[in-house]
Amino acid sequence: MKKFVQIHGEQRQPGSMIIKLTDLNIARAFNRVACGEDDVCVAEPLNAAFQKVVKRFPKETNGDRKIMVKFDSHRISEDQFETKKSDKCGPQRYEAVKHGSYQIYPCALKQYLDAHEVRYADVSGKQKVTTFRHEIYLDYGVEEAIMYAKHAAALGESDRLHPAVLAAVDPQAFWSAMLWYEEFIQTLQELNLSIDLVDAWKDLEKGRTSSKELFAAASMMFDFGPALEKGPTENWGVTKSKDLHVRIATDFAICAFEAIHLAAVENDVDLSEVNWITLEYYKGHEIDNYLQGKAKFNQMIMEEKETKGGDIDTE
């Protein structure tokens, strides 16, 4: 217990502390324990070890001793309560999935070869300016996605699993659920969770199918080879070679961007009013250069269209 607190704890005043954990379910469970709640459980097989820690876990005993267990997302920040509505990414993630304007693929940076990336854009028309967003997250496989749902159910917090909610409060779990979509829904059904919850996920199937179709269409623009036909169950066609990993992941990224561009065109998005975001890690990378060139090309097309006063195909 002492080592646990040393790793995760942060002393703020005598006897009080903040403990930061990167798993929302476990953070919620320990926070409830710290507040004095009894009979808090997570899913097996982790629950046995959890109960041993609970017996020694620090608790709030009076007004002078405050214990807070905080969720600290590893690479994607959840929406905060004070975040302006226009800046909240949760609704944009959800709308992107509904409209098929998202793509998940392996990270193309050598320092993050264990990570996944997501490109997405809310093309619903609800945003004044359509933003092509870019996120990196860690995916621990299908078993982790399944256990996430089981832990939330064991905690009695299954409402948090609704896709529109999960996209805001735990985006990493949301993208993981989309990556392992069939297994995640099957788990919700096996847990006998509400039909409304299961149906809310099933409602995203159309967008998920559209995402795949758009990626296939985008890949026809290039001659990147058969690796792009593989998915997460085949490790995206990636091998142990770091250089080959980066090459395949870069090809995935370029096709992903073009697929989302196609989704934007299909949904009549005004491409003269878009915001292109690439994480700082990618400055100077081939993908960043490609996107900058794409943005300049689109700008030239829009300027020519405005000059001629006619329609120009921007696909």
Coordinates of C-alpha atoms in Angstrom, one line a residue:
M1 CA 0.0 0.0 0.0
K2 CA 2.9 2.3 0.9
K3 CA 4.5 1.7 -2.5
F4 CA 1.1 2.3 -4.3
V5 CA 0.7 5.7 -2.6
Q6 CA 4.3 6.6 -3.4
I7 CA 3.8 5.9 -7.1
H8 CA 0.3 7.4 -7.5
G9 CA -0.1 9.8 -4.5
E10 CA 0.6 13.5 -4.2
Q11 CA 0.7 15.0 -0.6
R12 CA -1.1 18.4 -0.5
Q13 CA -1.3 18.9 3.3
P14 CA -0.6 16.7 6.3
G15 CA -2.7 13.6 6.1
S16 CA -4.4 14.6 2.8
M17 CA -3.5 13.5 -0.7
I18 CA -4.5 13.2 -4.3
I19 CA -3.9 9.9 -6.0
K20 CA -3.9 9.8 -9.8
L21 CA -4.8 6.7 -11.8
T22 CA -5.0 6.3 -15.6
D23 CA -8.0 3.9 -15.5
L24 CA -11.4 5.6 -15.0
N25 CA -13.1 2.5 -13.5
I26 CA -10.3 1.8 -10.9
A27 CA -10.1 5.6 -10.1
R28 CA -13.9 5.7 -9.5
A29 CA -13.7 2.5 -7.3
F30 CA -10.9 3.8 -5.1
N31 CA -12.5 7.3 -4.8
R32 CA -15.7 5.7 -3.5
V33 CA -13.6 3.7 -1.0
A34 CA -11.8 6.8 0.1
C35 CA -15.1 8.5 0.7
G36 CA -16.1 5.7 3.1
E37 CA -18.4 3.7 0.8
D38 CA -18.7 0.0 1.7
D39 CA -18.9 -3.0 -0.6
V40 CA -17.3 -1.4 -3.6
C41 CA -16.5 -4.1 -6.2
V42 CA -14.8 -4.3 -9.6
A43 CA -15.1 -7.2 -11.9
E44 CA -13.3 -10.5 -11.4
P45 CA -10.5 -11.6 -11.6
L46 CA -9.3 -8.2 -10.5
N47 CA -11.7 -7.8 -7.6
A48 CA -9.9 -10.3 -5.3
A49 CA -6.7 -8.2 -5.4
F50 CA -8.8 -5.0 -5.2
Q51 CA -10.4 -6.1 -2.0
K52 CA -7.0 -6.7 -0.4
V53 CA -5.9 -3.2 -1.2
V54 CA -9.2 -1.7 0.0
K55 CA -8.5 -3.0 3.5
R56 CA -5.5 -0.8 3.8
F57 CA -6.5 2.1 1.5
P58 CA -6.5 5.6 3.2
K59 CA -9.9 7.0 3.9
E60 CA -11.3 10.4 4.8
T61 CA -11.7 10.4 8.6
N62 CA -12.6 14.0 9.3
G63 CA -12.7 17.4 7.8
D64 CA -8.9 17.8 8.0
R65 CA -8.0 14.7 6.0
K66 CA -9.0 14.8 2.4
I67 CA -8.4 11.8 0.1
M68 CA -9.1 12.2 -3.6
V69 CA -8.5 9.6 -6.3
K70 CA -8.4 11.4 -9.7
F71 CA -8.7 10.0 -13.2
D72 CA -5.7 11.2 -15.2
S73 CA -6.1 10.1 -18.8
H74 CA -2.8 9.0 -20.3
R75 CA -2.8 10.7 -23.7
I76 CA -6.3 12.0 -24.5
S77 CA -7.9 14.5 -22.1
E78 CA -11.5 14.0 -21.2
D79 CA -13.9 16.9 -21.4
Q80 CA -13.9 19.0 -18.2
F81 CA -17.0 20.4 -16.6
E82 CA -15.7 24.0 -17.2
T83 CA -14.8 23.4 -20.8
K84 CA -16.7 25.7 -23.2
K85 CA -19.4 23.8 -25.1
S86 CA -17.8 24.7 -28.4
D87 CA -14.5 23.2 -27.3
K88 CA -15.8 19.9 -26.0
C89 CA -14.5 17.1 -28.1
G90 CA -16.8 14.3 -26.8
P91 CA -19.8 15.3 -28.9
Q92 CA -17.5 15.7 -31.9
R93 CA -16.1 12.2 -31.5
Y94 CA -19.6 10.8 -31.2
E95 CA -20.9 12.6 -34.3
A96 CA -17.8 11.6 -36.3
V97 CA -18.5 8.0 -35.5
K98 CA -22.2 8.4 -36.4
H99 CA -21.2 9.9 -39.8
G100 CA -18.3 7.5 -40.5
S101 CA -15.8 10.4 -40.5
Y102 CA -13.3 8.8 -38.3
Q103 CA -10.4 6.4 -38.7
I104 CA -8.3 4.3 -36.2
Y105 CA -4.9 3.0 -37.3
P106 CA -1.3 2.4 -35.9
C107 CA 0.9 5.3 -34.8
A108 CA 3.5 6.3 -37.3
L109 CA 6.0 7.7 -34.8
K110 CA 9.0 5.5 -33.8
Q111 CA 8.8 6.8 -30.2
Y112 CA 5.1 5.7 -30.0
L113 CA 5.0 2.4 -31.9
D114 CA 2.8 0.9 -29.1
A115 CA 0.1 3.5 -29.7
H116 CA -2.9 3.9 -32.0
E117 CA -4.0 7.1 -33.7
V118 CA -7.4 8.5 -34.5
R119 CA -8.3 11.1 -37.1
Y120 CA -11.9 12.4 -37.0
A121 CA -14.1 15.3 -37.9
D122 CA -17.6 16.2 -36.9
V123 CA -19.2 16.6 -40.3
S124 CA -22.8 16.8 -38.9
G125 CA -23.0 20.6 -39.6
K126 CA -23.3 21.4 -35.9
Q127 CA -19.9 23.0 -35.7
K128 CA -19.3 26.6 -37.1
V129 CA -15.9 25.4 -38.3
T130 CA -15.2 21.8 -39.1
T131 CA -12.1 20.6 -37.4
F132 CA -10.1 17.6 -38.5
R133 CA -8.8 16.4 -35.1
H134 CA -5.9 14.1 -34.3
E135 CA -5.5 12.0 -31.2
I136 CA -3.1 9.3 -29.9
Y137 CA -4.1 6.6 -27.4
L138 CA -2.9 3.3 -26.0
D139 CA -5.0 0.3 -26.9
Y140 CA -4.4 -2.8 -24.8
G141 CA -6.4 -5.2 -26.9
V142 CA -9.9 -6.7 -27.0
E143 CA -9.7 -8.2 -23.5
E144 CA -9.1 -4.7 -22.0
A145 CA -12.2 -3.3 -23.9
I146 CA -14.3 -6.2 -22.5
M147 CA -13.0 -5.8 -18.9
Y148 CA -13.7 -2.1 -19.1
A149 CA -17.4 -2.8 -19.6
K150 CA -17.4 -5.4 -16.9
H151 CA -15.8 -3.1 -14.3
A152 CA -18.3 -0.3 -15.0
A153 CA -21.2 -2.8 -14.6
A154 CA -19.7 -4.2 -11.3
L155 CA -19.5 -0.6 -10.0
G156 CA -23.1 0.0 -10.9
E157 CA -22.1 2.7 -13.3
S158 CA -23.2 1.2 -16.6
D159 CA -24.8 4.6 -17.7
R160 CA -21.3 5.8 -18.2
L161 CA -21.0 3.3 -21.0
H162 CA -23.4 5.1 -23.3
P163 CA -21.4 6.0 -26.4
A164 CA -22.2 9.7 -26.2
V165 CA -21.1 9.8 -22.6
L166 CA -18.0 7.6 -22.9
A167 CA -16.8 9.7 -25.8
A168 CA -16.6 12.7 -23.4
V169 CA -15.6 11.2 -20.1
D170 CA -13.1 8.5 -21.3
P171 CA -12.2 9.0 -25.0
Q172 CA -9.5 6.3 -24.9
A173 CA -12.1 3.7 -23.8
F174 CA -14.5 5.0 -26.4
W175 CA -12.0 4.5 -29.3
S176 CA -11.1 1.1 -27.9
A177 CA -14.8 0.1 -27.9
M178 CA -15.1 1.2 -31.5
L179 CA -12.0 -0.7 -32.5
W180 CA -13.3 -3.9 -30.8
Y181 CA -16.9 -3.1 -31.6
E182 CA -18.5 -6.6 -32.0
E183 CA -16.8 -8.0 -28.8
F184 CA -17.7 -4.9 -26.8
I185 CA -21.4 -5.1 -27.8
Q186 CA -21.5 -8.8 -27.1
T187 CA -20.1 -8.1 -23.6
L188 CA -22.8 -5.5 -22.9
Q189 CA -25.4 -8.1 -23.9
E190 CA -23.9 -10.8 -21.8
L191 CA -23.9 -8.5 -18.8
N192 CA -27.7 -8.0 -19.4
L193 CA -27.3 -4.3 -19.5
S194 CA -30.2 -2.1 -20.7
I195 CA -31.6 -2.5 -24.2
D196 CA -31.3 1.2 -24.7
L197 CA -27.5 1.1 -24.0
V198 CA -27.0 -1.8 -26.4
D199 CA -29.1 -0.1 -29.0
A200 CA -27.1 3.1 -28.6
W201 CA -24.0 1.2 -29.6
K202 CA -25.8 -0.7 -32.4
D203 CA -26.9 2.7 -33.8
L204 CA -23.2 3.4 -34.6
E205 CA -22.9 0.4 -36.9
K206 CA -23.9 2.4 -40.0
G207 CA -21.2 5.0 -39.4
R208 CA -18.6 2.2 -38.7
T209 CA -19.5 0.5 -42.0
S210 CA -19.3 3.9 -43.8
S211 CA -15.9 4.5 -42.2
K212 CA -14.6 1.2 -43.6
E213 CA -16.0 1.9 -47.1
L214 CA -14.5 5.3 -47.2
F215 CA -11.1 4.0 -46.2
A216 CA -11.3 1.4 -49.0
A217 CA -12.2 4.1 -51.5
A218 CA -9.4 6.3 -50.3
S219 CA -6.8 3.5 -50.5
M220 CA -7.7 3.2 -54.2
M221 CA -6.1 6.6 -54.8
F222 CA -2.7 5.2 -53.9
D223 CA -0.5 2.1 -54.5
F224 CA 0.4 1.3 -50.9
G225 CA 0.1 -2.5 -51.1
P226 CA -1.9 -5.2 -49.4
A227 CA -1.0 -4.2 -45.8
L228 CA -3.8 -1.6 -45.7
E229 CA -6.3 -4.4 -46.1
K230 CA -5.4 -5.7 -42.6
G231 CA -6.9 -4.6 -39.3
P232 CA -6.1 -4.8 -35.6
T233 CA -6.7 -8.5 -35.4
E234 CA -3.8 -8.9 -37.8
N235 CA -1.7 -6.2 -36.2
W236 CA -2.4 -4.0 -39.2
G237 CA 0.2 -5.9 -41.2
V238 CA 3.0 -4.5 -39.1
T239 CA 6.1 -6.5 -38.5
K240 CA 8.9 -6.2 -35.9
S241 CA 10.8 -3.9 -38.2
K242 CA 10.4 -0.3 -36.9
D243 CA 11.1 1.2 -40.3
L244 CA 8.4 -1.0 -41.9
H245 CA 6.0 -0.2 -39.1
V246 CA 6.5 3.5 -39.7
R247 CA 6.0 3.1 -43.4
I248 CA 2.8 1.1 -43.1
A249 CA 1.4 3.4 -40.4
T250 CA 2.2 6.5 -42.5
D251 CA 0.3 4.9 -45.4
F252 CA -2.6 4.2 -43.1
A253 CA -2.5 7.8 -41.9
I254 CA -2.6 9.3 -45.4
C255 CA -5.5 7.1 -46.4
A256 CA -7.3 7.8 -43.2
F257 CA -7.1 11.5 -43.8
E258 CA -8.4 11.1 -47.4
A259 CA -11.2 8.9 -46.1
I260 CA -12.4 11.6 -43.7
H261 CA -12.0 14.2 -46.5
L262 CA -14.4 12.0 -48.6
A263 CA -16.8 11.9 -45.7
A264 CA -16.7 15.7 -45.4
V265 CA -17.5 16.0 -49.2
E266 CA -20.4 13.5 -48.9
N267 CA -21.9 15.6 -46.0
D268 CA -21.5 18.9 -47.9
V269 CA -19.0 20.4 -45.5
D270 CA -17.7 23.8 -46.6
L271 CA -14.1 22.9 -47.2
S272 CA -13.1 26.6 -47.2
E273 CA -14.0 26.7 -43.5
V274 CA -12.0 23.8 -41.9
N275 CA -9.3 23.6 -39.3
W276 CA -6.6 21.0 -39.7
I277 CA -5.0 19.8 -36.5
T278 CA -1.9 17.7 -36.2
L279 CA -0.2 16.9 -32.9
E280 CA 3.1 18.6 -32.2
Y281 CA 4.9 15.3 -32.3
Y282 CA 4.4 15.3 -36.1
K283 CA 5.9 18.6 -37.0
G284 CA 8.2 18.0 -40.0
H285 CA 7.0 14.4 -40.4
E286 CA 5.9 13.2 -43.8
I287 CA 2.3 13.2 -42.7
D288 CA 2.5 16.8 -41.5
N289 CA 4.0 17.8 -44.9
Y290 CA 1.3 15.9 -46.7
L291 CA -1.5 17.6 -44.8
Q292 CA 0.1 21.1 -45.2
G293 CA 0.2 20.5 -49.0
K294 CA -3.4 19.2 -48.9
A295 CA -4.5 22.3 -47.1
K296 CA -2.7 24.7 -49.5
F297 CA -4.2 22.8 -52.5
N298 CA -7.7 23.1 -51.1
Q299 CA -7.2 26.8 -50.5
M300 CA -6.1 27.3 -54.1
I301 CA -9.2 25.4 -55.3
M302 CA -11.4 27.6 -53.1
E303 CA -9.8 30.8 -54.3
E304 CA -10.2 29.7 -57.9
K305 CA -13.8 28.8 -57.3
E306 CA -14.5 32.2 -55.8
T307 CA -12.7 34.0 -58.7
K308 CA -14.7 32.1 -61.3
G309 CA -17.9 32.1 -59.4
G310 CA -18.6 28.6 -60.3
D311 CA -18.4 25.1 -58.9
I312 CA -15.2 23.2 -58.9
D313 CA -14.9 19.6 -58.0
T314 CA -12.7 19.3 -54.8
E315 CA -12.8 15.6 -54.4

